[in-house]
Amino acid sequence: MNSKLREIDRMVIPKKHILKNIKYVYNQLPSIPSFEIVSFGPSTPNDQRIEPKKTTITGLKLQRASTNASQGLWLTKLALWTTQKMGGKINILEIGTCVGISGMYLLSGMSQLHGGRLISFEGDPTLANLAQKRMNEFIAKNQLTNVEFEIIIGSFDKTLKKYFDADSDILHLAFIDGNHRQEATLQYHEAVRNKIHKNGVIVHDDINWSPGMAQAWVHIQQVEGIGKTAELYLGNRASRGIVFLDAAPNSRVEIAHLDGWLERLARRVKFAIK
Ligand SMILES: C[S@@+](CC[C@H](N)C(=O)[O-])C[C@H]1O[C@@H](n2cnc3c(N)ncnc32)[C@H](O)[C@@H]1O
């Protein structure tokens, strides 16, 4: 682990019980009855579709699309670490709200120190409304008085363009987790780059979800400098990529494991049986 990953991993979360509340919401997701959404991004790694389409989503699929507890712990620590590093309130951008699980982890991290603001983007209005409700309840229940959030609804092509074109506040942390296409990922990275603090952090989810996503991540590493990047592993493959804009450019890519050795072993056995 490089020094930044180690620093983040060692962050002590004063109000840890908040994370249990998010895990509870996450665990309840499979019991949500199926409903219709407009699907914007590709739904499988080989999906070349550009046009949005109506589809039915189950609670289980919602859970699979959402941040799990080990990924969430890292998001919380990263948001806390960023507020500490910036020495005050921070602004976080999230591309891909879904039902608000990762948003809650980010809010929880900010709230542990100086607080800040989360702006999150989601295409489907039903998902965005579910997220809005859950995140409001989460803030009230846990008395997070120093954070606020806003969910912007609509296709990223329109909403993100408007956001990036506007003269909005500087970003400190960005979590890119929607529309997993190679070109879109590179475009979002570039656009975030123009809005983010020189010592900011950019996280990309699902960097190995498809060949296109893997290529996008390799490209980002080449452009940014490989030593500025780190990878979070789930099982035996990198699931999230992080760019630390102020890291030393010339070292090698560093990694951390999101799951413990026992979970890793279980995943390997499961993979071998398949
Ligand atoms: C993987 S989910 C986000 C999960 C969430 N960040 C979490 O970890 O809890 C991606 C979300 O992005 C939205 N999305 C994907 N492509 C989009 C697009 N082109 N425009 C608007 N929304 C999009 C989907 O509707 C979906 O809810």
PDB file of C-alpha atoms in Angstrom, residues 2-265:
ATOM      1  CA  ASN A   2       1.319   3.479  -0.795  1.00  0.00           C
ATOM      2  CA  SER A   3       1.327   6.124   1.856  1.00  0.00           C
ATOM      3  CA  LYS A   4      -2.003   7.616   0.783  1.00  0.00           C
ATOM      4  CA  LEU A   5      -3.823   4.283   0.773  1.00  0.00           C
ATOM      5  CA  ARG A   6      -2.282   3.468   4.132  1.00  0.00           C
ATOM      6  CA  GLU A   7      -3.294   6.863   5.555  1.00  0.00           C
ATOM      7  CA  ILE A   8      -6.880   6.361   4.323  1.00  0.00           C
ATOM      8  CA  ASP A   9      -7.069   2.781   5.545  1.00  0.00           C
ATOM      9  CA  ARG A  10      -5.952   3.932   8.999  1.00  0.00           C
ATOM     10  CA  MET A  11      -8.540   6.713   9.272  1.00  0.00           C
ATOM     11  CA  VAL A  12     -10.499   6.315  12.476  1.00  0.00           C
ATOM     12  CA  ILE A  13     -14.222   6.859  12.002  1.00  0.00           C
ATOM     13  CA  PRO A  14     -15.570   8.408  15.211  1.00  0.00           C
ATOM     14  CA  LYS A  15     -19.254   7.706  14.521  1.00  0.00           C
ATOM     15  CA  LYS A  16     -18.966   4.191  13.145  1.00  0.00           C
ATOM     16  CA  HIS A  17     -22.524   3.228  14.023  1.00  0.00           C
ATOM     17  CA  ILE A  18     -23.665   5.369  11.059  1.00  0.00           C
ATOM     18  CA  LEU A  19     -22.158   2.784   8.714  1.00  0.00           C
ATOM     19  CA  LYS A  20     -24.283   0.053  10.281  1.00  0.00           C
ATOM     20  CA  ASN A  21     -27.371   2.094   9.411  1.00  0.00           C
ATOM     21  CA  ILE A  22     -26.297   2.256   5.757  1.00  0.00           C
ATOM     22  CA  LYS A  23     -25.630  -1.485   5.719  1.00  0.00           C
ATOM     23  CA  TYR A  24     -29.129  -2.015   7.053  1.00  0.00           C
ATOM     24  CA  VAL A  25     -30.619  -0.008   4.152  1.00  0.00           C
ATOM     25  CA  TYR A  26     -28.410  -1.968   1.717  1.00  0.00           C
ATOM     26  CA  ASN A  27     -29.527  -5.305   3.200  1.00  0.00           C
ATOM     27  CA  GLN A  28     -33.176  -4.308   2.782  1.00  0.00           C
ATOM     28  CA  LEU A  29     -32.818  -3.557  -0.943  1.00  0.00           C
ATOM     29  CA  PRO A  30     -33.710  -7.094  -2.202  1.00  0.00           C
ATOM     30  CA  SER A  31     -37.128  -6.790  -0.552  1.00  0.00           C
ATOM     31  CA  ILE A  32     -38.086  -3.826  -2.773  1.00  0.00           C
ATOM     32  CA  PRO A  33     -40.704  -5.072  -5.280  1.00  0.00           C
ATOM     33  CA  SER A  34     -39.740  -4.885  -8.984  1.00  0.00           C
ATOM     34  CA  PHE A  35     -40.567  -1.672 -10.817  1.00  0.00           C
ATOM     35  CA  GLU A  36     -39.967  -0.064 -14.178  1.00  0.00           C
ATOM     36  CA  ILE A  37     -37.051   2.286 -14.808  1.00  0.00           C
ATOM     37  CA  VAL A  38     -35.455   3.959 -17.775  1.00  0.00           C
ATOM     38  CA  SER A  39     -32.059   2.339 -18.226  1.00  0.00           C
ATOM     39  CA  PHE A  40     -29.463   4.752 -19.594  1.00  0.00           C
ATOM     40  CA  GLY A  41     -26.088   3.069 -19.315  1.00  0.00           C
ATOM     41  CA  PRO A  42     -25.106  -0.363 -20.698  1.00  0.00           C
ATOM     42  CA  SER A  43     -26.678  -3.164 -18.649  1.00  0.00           C
ATOM     43  CA  THR A  44     -24.098  -5.821 -19.547  1.00  0.00           C
ATOM     44  CA  PRO A  45     -20.405  -5.523 -20.524  1.00  0.00           C
ATOM     45  CA  ASN A  46     -21.270  -6.243 -24.199  1.00  0.00           C
ATOM     46  CA  ASP A  47     -24.275  -3.916 -24.386  1.00  0.00           C
ATOM     47  CA  GLN A  48     -23.547  -1.416 -27.197  1.00  0.00           C
ATOM     48  CA  ARG A  49     -26.915   0.334 -26.822  1.00  0.00           C
ATOM     49  CA  ILE A  50     -26.798   4.122 -26.763  1.00  0.00           C
ATOM     50  CA  GLU A  51     -30.532   4.878 -26.545  1.00  0.00           C
ATOM     51  CA  PRO A  52     -32.256   4.705 -23.132  1.00  0.00           C
ATOM     52  CA  LYS A  53     -34.793   1.882 -22.781  1.00  0.00           C
ATOM     53  CA  LYS A  54     -37.529   0.930 -20.341  1.00  0.00           C
ATOM     54  CA  THR A  55     -36.747  -2.095 -18.232  1.00  0.00           C
ATOM     55  CA  THR A  56     -37.892  -3.807 -15.047  1.00  0.00           C
ATOM     56  CA  ILE A  57     -35.530  -3.723 -12.099  1.00  0.00           C
ATOM     57  CA  THR A  58     -35.637  -6.036  -9.080  1.00  0.00           C
ATOM     58  CA  GLY A  59     -34.529  -5.232  -5.556  1.00  0.00           C
ATOM     59  CA  LEU A  60     -31.706  -7.741  -5.907  1.00  0.00           C
ATOM     60  CA  LYS A  61     -30.404  -5.982  -9.020  1.00  0.00           C
ATOM     61  CA  LEU A  62     -30.532  -2.674  -7.170  1.00  0.00           C
ATOM     62  CA  GLN A  63     -28.418  -4.189  -4.415  1.00  0.00           C
ATOM     63  CA  ARG A  64     -25.922  -5.579  -6.929  1.00  0.00           C
ATOM     64  CA  ALA A  65     -25.584  -2.156  -8.562  1.00  0.00           C
ATOM     65  CA  SER A  66     -24.980  -0.466  -5.204  1.00  0.00           C
ATOM     66  CA  THR A  67     -21.865  -0.006  -3.108  1.00  0.00           C
ATOM     67  CA  ASN A  68     -21.346  -2.858  -0.651  1.00  0.00           C
ATOM     68  CA  ALA A  69     -20.144  -2.495   2.938  1.00  0.00           C
ATOM     69  CA  SER A  70     -16.412  -2.942   2.289  1.00  0.00           C
ATOM     70  CA  GLN A  71     -16.442  -0.553  -0.683  1.00  0.00           C
ATOM     71  CA  GLY A  72     -18.553   1.846   1.384  1.00  0.00           C
ATOM     72  CA  LEU A  73     -16.145   1.824   4.312  1.00  0.00           C
ATOM     73  CA  TRP A  74     -13.417   2.996   1.916  1.00  0.00           C
ATOM     74  CA  LEU A  75     -15.657   5.723   0.486  1.00  0.00           C
ATOM     75  CA  THR A  76     -16.401   6.972   3.996  1.00  0.00           C
ATOM     76  CA  LYS A  77     -12.724   6.940   4.958  1.00  0.00           C
ATOM     77  CA  LEU A  78     -11.792   8.652   1.692  1.00  0.00           C
ATOM     78  CA  ALA A  79     -14.356  11.435   2.212  1.00  0.00           C
ATOM     79  CA  LEU A  80     -13.210  11.893   5.818  1.00  0.00           C
ATOM     80  CA  TRP A  81      -9.542  11.925   4.729  1.00  0.00           C
ATOM     81  CA  THR A  82     -10.354  14.505   2.027  1.00  0.00           C
ATOM     82  CA  THR A  83     -12.060  16.889   4.481  1.00  0.00           C
ATOM     83  CA  GLN A  84      -9.082  16.530   6.802  1.00  0.00           C
ATOM     84  CA  LYS A  85      -6.605  17.160   4.007  1.00  0.00           C
ATOM     85  CA  MET A  86      -8.522  20.164   2.637  1.00  0.00           C
ATOM     86  CA  GLY A  87      -8.966  21.530   6.161  1.00  0.00           C
ATOM     87  CA  GLY A  88     -12.630  22.476   5.748  1.00  0.00           C
ATOM     88  CA  LYS A  89     -15.910  21.699   4.043  1.00  0.00           C
ATOM     89  CA  ILE A  90     -15.572  19.836   0.763  1.00  0.00           C
ATOM     90  CA  ASN A  91     -17.607  19.427  -2.426  1.00  0.00           C
ATOM     91  CA  ILE A  92     -18.176  15.929  -3.751  1.00  0.00           C
ATOM     92  CA  LEU A  93     -19.520  15.028  -7.184  1.00  0.00           C
ATOM     93  CA  GLU A  94     -21.136  11.649  -7.758  1.00  0.00           C
ATOM     94  CA  ILE A  95     -22.013  10.418 -11.251  1.00  0.00           C
ATOM     95  CA  GLY A  96     -24.604   7.634 -10.742  1.00  0.00           C
ATOM     96  CA  THR A  97     -26.823   7.926  -7.653  1.00  0.00           C
ATOM     97  CA  CYS A  98     -28.963   4.767  -8.039  1.00  0.00           C
ATOM     98  CA  VAL A  99     -30.809   4.458  -4.688  1.00  0.00           C
ATOM     99  CA  GLY A 100     -28.271   6.533  -2.770  1.00  0.00           C
ATOM    100  CA  ILE A 101     -26.123   3.924  -0.993  1.00  0.00           C
ATOM    101  CA  SER A 102     -22.729   5.305  -2.085  1.00  0.00           C
ATOM    102  CA  GLY A 103     -24.091   8.821  -1.491  1.00  0.00           C
ATOM    103  CA  MET A 104     -24.793   7.913   2.133  1.00  0.00           C
ATOM    104  CA  TYR A 105     -21.261   6.580   2.598  1.00  0.00           C
ATOM    105  CA  LEU A 106     -19.866   9.815   1.152  1.00  0.00           C
ATOM    106  CA  LEU A 107     -22.119  11.979   3.344  1.00  0.00           C
ATOM    107  CA  SER A 108     -21.159   9.919   6.353  1.00  0.00           C
ATOM    108  CA  GLY A 109     -17.431  10.480   5.677  1.00  0.00           C
ATOM    109  CA  MET A 110     -17.777  14.251   5.253  1.00  0.00           C
ATOM    110  CA  SER A 111     -19.989  14.553   8.312  1.00  0.00           C
ATOM    111  CA  GLN A 112     -17.354  13.018  10.608  1.00  0.00           C
ATOM    112  CA  LEU A 113     -15.219  16.176  10.412  1.00  0.00           C
ATOM    113  CA  HIS A 114     -15.839  19.458   8.583  1.00  0.00           C
ATOM    114  CA  GLY A 115     -18.853  18.412   6.498  1.00  0.00           C
ATOM    115  CA  GLY A 116     -19.638  19.586   2.985  1.00  0.00           C
ATOM    116  CA  ARG A 117     -21.899  19.178  -0.002  1.00  0.00           C
ATOM    117  CA  LEU A 118     -22.652  16.271  -2.317  1.00  0.00           C
ATOM    118  CA  ILE A 119     -24.064  16.763  -5.796  1.00  0.00           C
ATOM    119  CA  SER A 120     -25.198  13.502  -7.365  1.00  0.00           C
ATOM    120  CA  PHE A 121     -26.527  12.738 -10.874  1.00  0.00           C
ATOM    121  CA  GLU A 122     -29.118  10.113 -11.811  1.00  0.00           C
ATOM    122  CA  GLY A 123     -31.073   9.507 -15.011  1.00  0.00           C
ATOM    123  CA  ASP A 124     -34.075   7.596 -13.748  1.00  0.00           C
ATOM    124  CA  PRO A 125     -36.592   9.687 -11.723  1.00  0.00           C
ATOM    125  CA  THR A 126     -37.955   6.729  -9.693  1.00  0.00           C
ATOM    126  CA  LEU A 127     -34.456   5.759  -8.543  1.00  0.00           C
ATOM    127  CA  ALA A 128     -33.627   9.400  -7.817  1.00  0.00           C
ATOM    128  CA  ASN A 129     -36.793   9.764  -5.707  1.00  0.00           C
ATOM    129  CA  LEU A 130     -35.991   6.610  -3.754  1.00  0.00           C
ATOM    130  CA  ALA A 131     -32.483   7.960  -3.144  1.00  0.00           C
ATOM    131  CA  GLN A 132     -33.781  11.400  -2.132  1.00  0.00           C
ATOM    132  CA  LYS A 133     -36.134   9.857   0.431  1.00  0.00           C
ATOM    133  CA  ARG A 134     -33.543   7.471   1.878  1.00  0.00           C
ATOM    134  CA  MET A 135     -30.801  10.097   2.051  1.00  0.00           C
ATOM    135  CA  ASN A 136     -33.107  12.615   3.766  1.00  0.00           C
ATOM    136  CA  GLU A 137     -34.103   9.984   6.327  1.00  0.00           C
ATOM    137  CA  PHE A 138     -30.457   9.003   6.775  1.00  0.00           C
ATOM    138  CA  ILE A 139     -29.385  12.604   7.463  1.00  0.00           C
ATOM    139  CA  ALA A 140     -32.256  13.163   9.910  1.00  0.00           C
ATOM    140  CA  LYS A 141     -31.863   9.853  11.746  1.00  0.00           C
ATOM    141  CA  ASN A 142     -28.112  10.301  12.208  1.00  0.00           C
ATOM    142  CA  GLN A 143     -28.329  14.052  12.871  1.00  0.00           C
ATOM    143  CA  LEU A 144     -25.781  14.957  10.221  1.00  0.00           C
ATOM    144  CA  THR A 145     -26.029  18.713  10.600  1.00  0.00           C
ATOM    145  CA  ASN A 146     -22.965  19.743   8.584  1.00  0.00           C
ATOM    146  CA  VAL A 147     -23.776  18.109   5.237  1.00  0.00           C
ATOM    147  CA  GLU A 148     -26.160  18.767   2.395  1.00  0.00           C
ATOM    148  CA  PHE A 149     -26.893  17.051  -0.910  1.00  0.00           C
ATOM    149  CA  GLU A 150     -28.669  17.565  -4.195  1.00  0.00           C
ATOM    150  CA  ILE A 151     -29.703  14.991  -6.781  1.00  0.00           C
ATOM    151  CA  ILE A 152     -29.920  16.184 -10.381  1.00  0.00           C
ATOM    152  CA  ILE A 153     -32.244  14.066 -12.510  1.00  0.00           C
ATOM    153  CA  GLY A 154     -31.844  13.458 -16.234  1.00  0.00           C
ATOM    154  CA  SER A 155     -29.619  11.937 -18.871  1.00  0.00           C
ATOM    155  CA  PHE A 156     -25.937  12.653 -18.126  1.00  0.00           C
ATOM    156  CA  ASP A 157     -25.549  13.955 -21.683  1.00  0.00           C
ATOM    157  CA  LYS A 158     -27.721  16.918 -20.690  1.00  0.00           C
ATOM    158  CA  THR A 159     -27.326  17.318 -16.925  1.00  0.00           C
ATOM    159  CA  LEU A 160     -23.563  16.886 -16.732  1.00  0.00           C
ATOM    160  CA  LYS A 161     -22.990  19.162 -19.703  1.00  0.00           C
ATOM    161  CA  LYS A 162     -24.992  21.898 -18.010  1.00  0.00           C
ATOM    162  CA  TYR A 163     -23.174  21.337 -14.710  1.00  0.00           C
ATOM    163  CA  PHE A 164     -19.689  21.314 -16.202  1.00  0.00           C
ATOM    164  CA  ASP A 165     -20.440  24.363 -18.362  1.00  0.00           C
ATOM    165  CA  ALA A 166     -21.705  26.357 -15.374  1.00  0.00           C
ATOM    166  CA  ASP A 167     -19.454  28.341 -13.095  1.00  0.00           C
ATOM    167  CA  SER A 168     -19.965  26.096 -10.049  1.00  0.00           C
ATOM    168  CA  ASP A 169     -17.876  25.512  -6.931  1.00  0.00           C
ATOM    169  CA  ILE A 170     -14.572  23.700  -7.105  1.00  0.00           C
ATOM    170  CA  LEU A 171     -14.711  19.936  -6.456  1.00  0.00           C
ATOM    171  CA  HIS A 172     -12.506  18.061  -3.996  1.00  0.00           C
ATOM    172  CA  LEU A 173     -13.623  14.481  -4.569  1.00  0.00           C
ATOM    173  CA  ALA A 174     -15.402  12.840  -7.512  1.00  0.00           C
ATOM    174  CA  PHE A 175     -16.951   9.360  -7.677  1.00  0.00           C
ATOM    175  CA  ILE A 176     -17.645   8.268 -11.249  1.00  0.00           C
ATOM    176  CA  ASP A 177     -20.064   5.316 -11.174  1.00  0.00           C
ATOM    177  CA  GLY A 178     -22.503   5.477 -14.075  1.00  0.00           C
ATOM    178  CA  ASN A 179     -22.638   4.926 -17.843  1.00  0.00           C
ATOM    179  CA  HIS A 180     -19.798   2.403 -17.971  1.00  0.00           C
ATOM    180  CA  ARG A 181     -18.690   3.053 -21.531  1.00  0.00           C
ATOM    181  CA  GLN A 182     -15.116   3.744 -22.522  1.00  0.00           C
ATOM    182  CA  GLU A 183     -15.713   7.099 -24.263  1.00  0.00           C
ATOM    183  CA  ALA A 184     -18.143   8.340 -21.602  1.00  0.00           C
ATOM    184  CA  THR A 185     -15.731   7.418 -18.788  1.00  0.00           C
ATOM    185  CA  LEU A 186     -12.885   9.297 -20.468  1.00  0.00           C
ATOM    186  CA  GLN A 187     -15.130  12.301 -21.120  1.00  0.00           C
ATOM    187  CA  TYR A 188     -16.315  12.439 -17.500  1.00  0.00           C
ATOM    188  CA  HIS A 189     -12.740  12.130 -16.240  1.00  0.00           C
ATOM    189  CA  GLU A 190     -11.614  14.998 -18.441  1.00  0.00           C
ATOM    190  CA  ALA A 191     -14.556  17.189 -17.411  1.00  0.00           C
ATOM    191  CA  VAL A 192     -13.995  16.472 -13.696  1.00  0.00           C
ATOM    192  CA  ARG A 193     -10.300  17.253 -14.169  1.00  0.00           C
ATOM    193  CA  ASN A 194     -11.230  20.833 -15.186  1.00  0.00           C
ATOM    194  CA  LYS A 195     -13.337  21.376 -12.054  1.00  0.00           C
ATOM    195  CA  ILE A 196     -11.329  19.688  -9.338  1.00  0.00           C
ATOM    196  CA  HIS A 197      -8.878  21.038  -6.770  1.00  0.00           C
ATOM    197  CA  LYS A 198      -5.218  20.434  -7.660  1.00  0.00           C
ATOM    198  CA  ASN A 199      -4.941  18.081  -4.680  1.00  0.00           C
ATOM    199  CA  GLY A 200      -8.316  16.439  -5.318  1.00  0.00           C
ATOM    200  CA  VAL A 201      -9.200  12.762  -5.718  1.00  0.00           C
ATOM    201  CA  ILE A 202     -11.109  11.002  -8.527  1.00  0.00           C
ATOM    202  CA  VAL A 203     -12.552   7.505  -8.046  1.00  0.00           C
ATOM    203  CA  HIS A 204     -13.730   5.325 -10.932  1.00  0.00           C
ATOM    204  CA  ASP A 205     -15.931   2.314 -10.228  1.00  0.00           C
ATOM    205  CA  ASP A 206     -15.995  -0.931 -12.220  1.00  0.00           C
ATOM    206  CA  ILE A 207     -12.640  -0.422 -13.911  1.00  0.00           C
ATOM    207  CA  ASN A 208     -12.651  -4.048 -15.068  1.00  0.00           C
ATOM    208  CA  TRP A 209     -16.346  -4.401 -15.837  1.00  0.00           C
ATOM    209  CA  SER A 210     -15.782  -4.573 -19.620  1.00  0.00           C
ATOM    210  CA  PRO A 211     -12.828  -4.413 -22.030  1.00  0.00           C
ATOM    211  CA  GLY A 212     -13.819  -0.786 -22.747  1.00  0.00           C
ATOM    212  CA  MET A 213     -13.734   0.144 -19.064  1.00  0.00           C
ATOM    213  CA  ALA A 214     -10.353  -1.585 -18.632  1.00  0.00           C
ATOM    214  CA  GLN A 215      -8.983   0.365 -21.619  1.00  0.00           C
ATOM    215  CA  ALA A 216     -10.376   3.628 -20.247  1.00  0.00           C
ATOM    216  CA  TRP A 217      -8.638   3.006 -16.909  1.00  0.00           C
ATOM    217  CA  VAL A 218      -5.300   2.160 -18.564  1.00  0.00           C
ATOM    218  CA  HIS A 219      -5.597   5.367 -20.585  1.00  0.00           C
ATOM    219  CA  ILE A 220      -6.339   7.427 -17.455  1.00  0.00           C
ATOM    220  CA  GLN A 221      -3.313   5.873 -15.725  1.00  0.00           C
ATOM    221  CA  GLN A 222      -1.091   6.726 -18.677  1.00  0.00           C
ATOM    222  CA  VAL A 223      -2.324  10.302 -18.888  1.00  0.00           C
ATOM    223  CA  GLU A 224      -2.226  10.982 -15.142  1.00  0.00           C
ATOM    224  CA  GLY A 225       0.994   9.066 -14.436  1.00  0.00           C
ATOM    225  CA  ILE A 226       0.762   5.566 -13.088  1.00  0.00           C
ATOM    226  CA  GLY A 227       2.132   6.487  -9.653  1.00  0.00           C
ATOM    227  CA  LYS A 228      -0.778   8.866  -9.109  1.00  0.00           C
ATOM    228  CA  THR A 229      -3.194   5.956  -9.282  1.00  0.00           C
ATOM    229  CA  ALA A 230      -4.223   3.185  -6.923  1.00  0.00           C
ATOM    230  CA  GLU A 231      -6.545   0.219  -7.246  1.00  0.00           C
ATOM    231  CA  LEU A 232      -8.995  -1.299  -4.789  1.00  0.00           C
ATOM    232  CA  TYR A 233      -9.395  -5.028  -5.303  1.00  0.00           C
ATOM    233  CA  LEU A 234     -12.512  -7.087  -4.743  1.00  0.00           C
ATOM    234  CA  GLY A 235     -11.511 -10.731  -4.933  1.00  0.00           C
ATOM    235  CA  ASN A 236      -8.767 -11.184  -7.506  1.00  0.00           C
ATOM    236  CA  ARG A 237      -9.491  -8.178  -9.686  1.00  0.00           C
ATOM    237  CA  ALA A 238      -9.358  -4.418  -9.358  1.00  0.00           C
ATOM    238  CA  SER A 239     -12.856  -3.030  -8.912  1.00  0.00           C
ATOM    239  CA  ARG A 240     -12.222   0.660  -8.204  1.00  0.00           C
ATOM    240  CA  GLY A 241      -9.472   2.930  -9.475  1.00  0.00           C
ATOM    241  CA  ILE A 242      -8.369   6.051  -7.627  1.00  0.00           C
ATOM    242  CA  VAL A 243      -6.443   9.042  -8.968  1.00  0.00           C
ATOM    243  CA  PHE A 244      -4.670  11.130  -6.335  1.00  0.00           C
ATOM    244  CA  LEU A 245      -3.919  14.292  -8.246  1.00  0.00           C
ATOM    245  CA  ASP A 246      -1.098  15.361  -5.930  1.00  0.00           C
ATOM    246  CA  ALA A 247       0.669  11.982  -5.656  1.00  0.00           C
ATOM    247  CA  ALA A 248       4.220  11.483  -6.913  1.00  0.00           C
ATOM    248  CA  PRO A 249       4.002  10.611 -10.627  1.00  0.00           C
ATOM    249  CA  ASN A 250       6.800   8.076 -10.983  1.00  0.00           C
ATOM    250  CA  SER A 251       6.154   5.214  -8.638  1.00  0.00           C
ATOM    251  CA  ARG A 252       4.185   2.075  -9.438  1.00  0.00           C
ATOM    252  CA  VAL A 253       0.441   1.555  -9.048  1.00  0.00           C
ATOM    253  CA  GLU A 254      -0.442   0.609  -5.493  1.00  0.00           C
ATOM    254  CA  ILE A 255      -3.287  -1.615  -4.408  1.00  0.00           C
ATOM    255  CA  ALA A 256      -5.421  -2.391  -1.388  1.00  0.00           C
ATOM    256  CA  HIS A 257      -7.856  -5.238  -0.855  1.00  0.00           C
ATOM    257  CA  LEU A 258     -11.442  -4.424  -0.014  1.00  0.00           C
ATOM    258  CA  ASP A 259     -12.132  -7.898   1.305  1.00  0.00           C
ATOM    259  CA  GLY A 260     -10.224 -10.012   3.836  1.00  0.00           C
ATOM    260  CA  TRP A 261      -8.240 -13.160   2.962  1.00  0.00           C
ATOM    261  CA  LEU A 262     -11.138 -15.450   3.913  1.00  0.00           C
ATOM    262  CA  GLU A 263     -13.576 -13.684   1.583  1.00  0.00           C
ATOM    263  CA  ARG A 264     -10.906 -13.710  -1.149  1.00  0.00           C
ATOM    264  CA  LEU A 265     -10.476 -17.454  -0.732  1.00  0.00           C
TER     265      LEU A 265
END
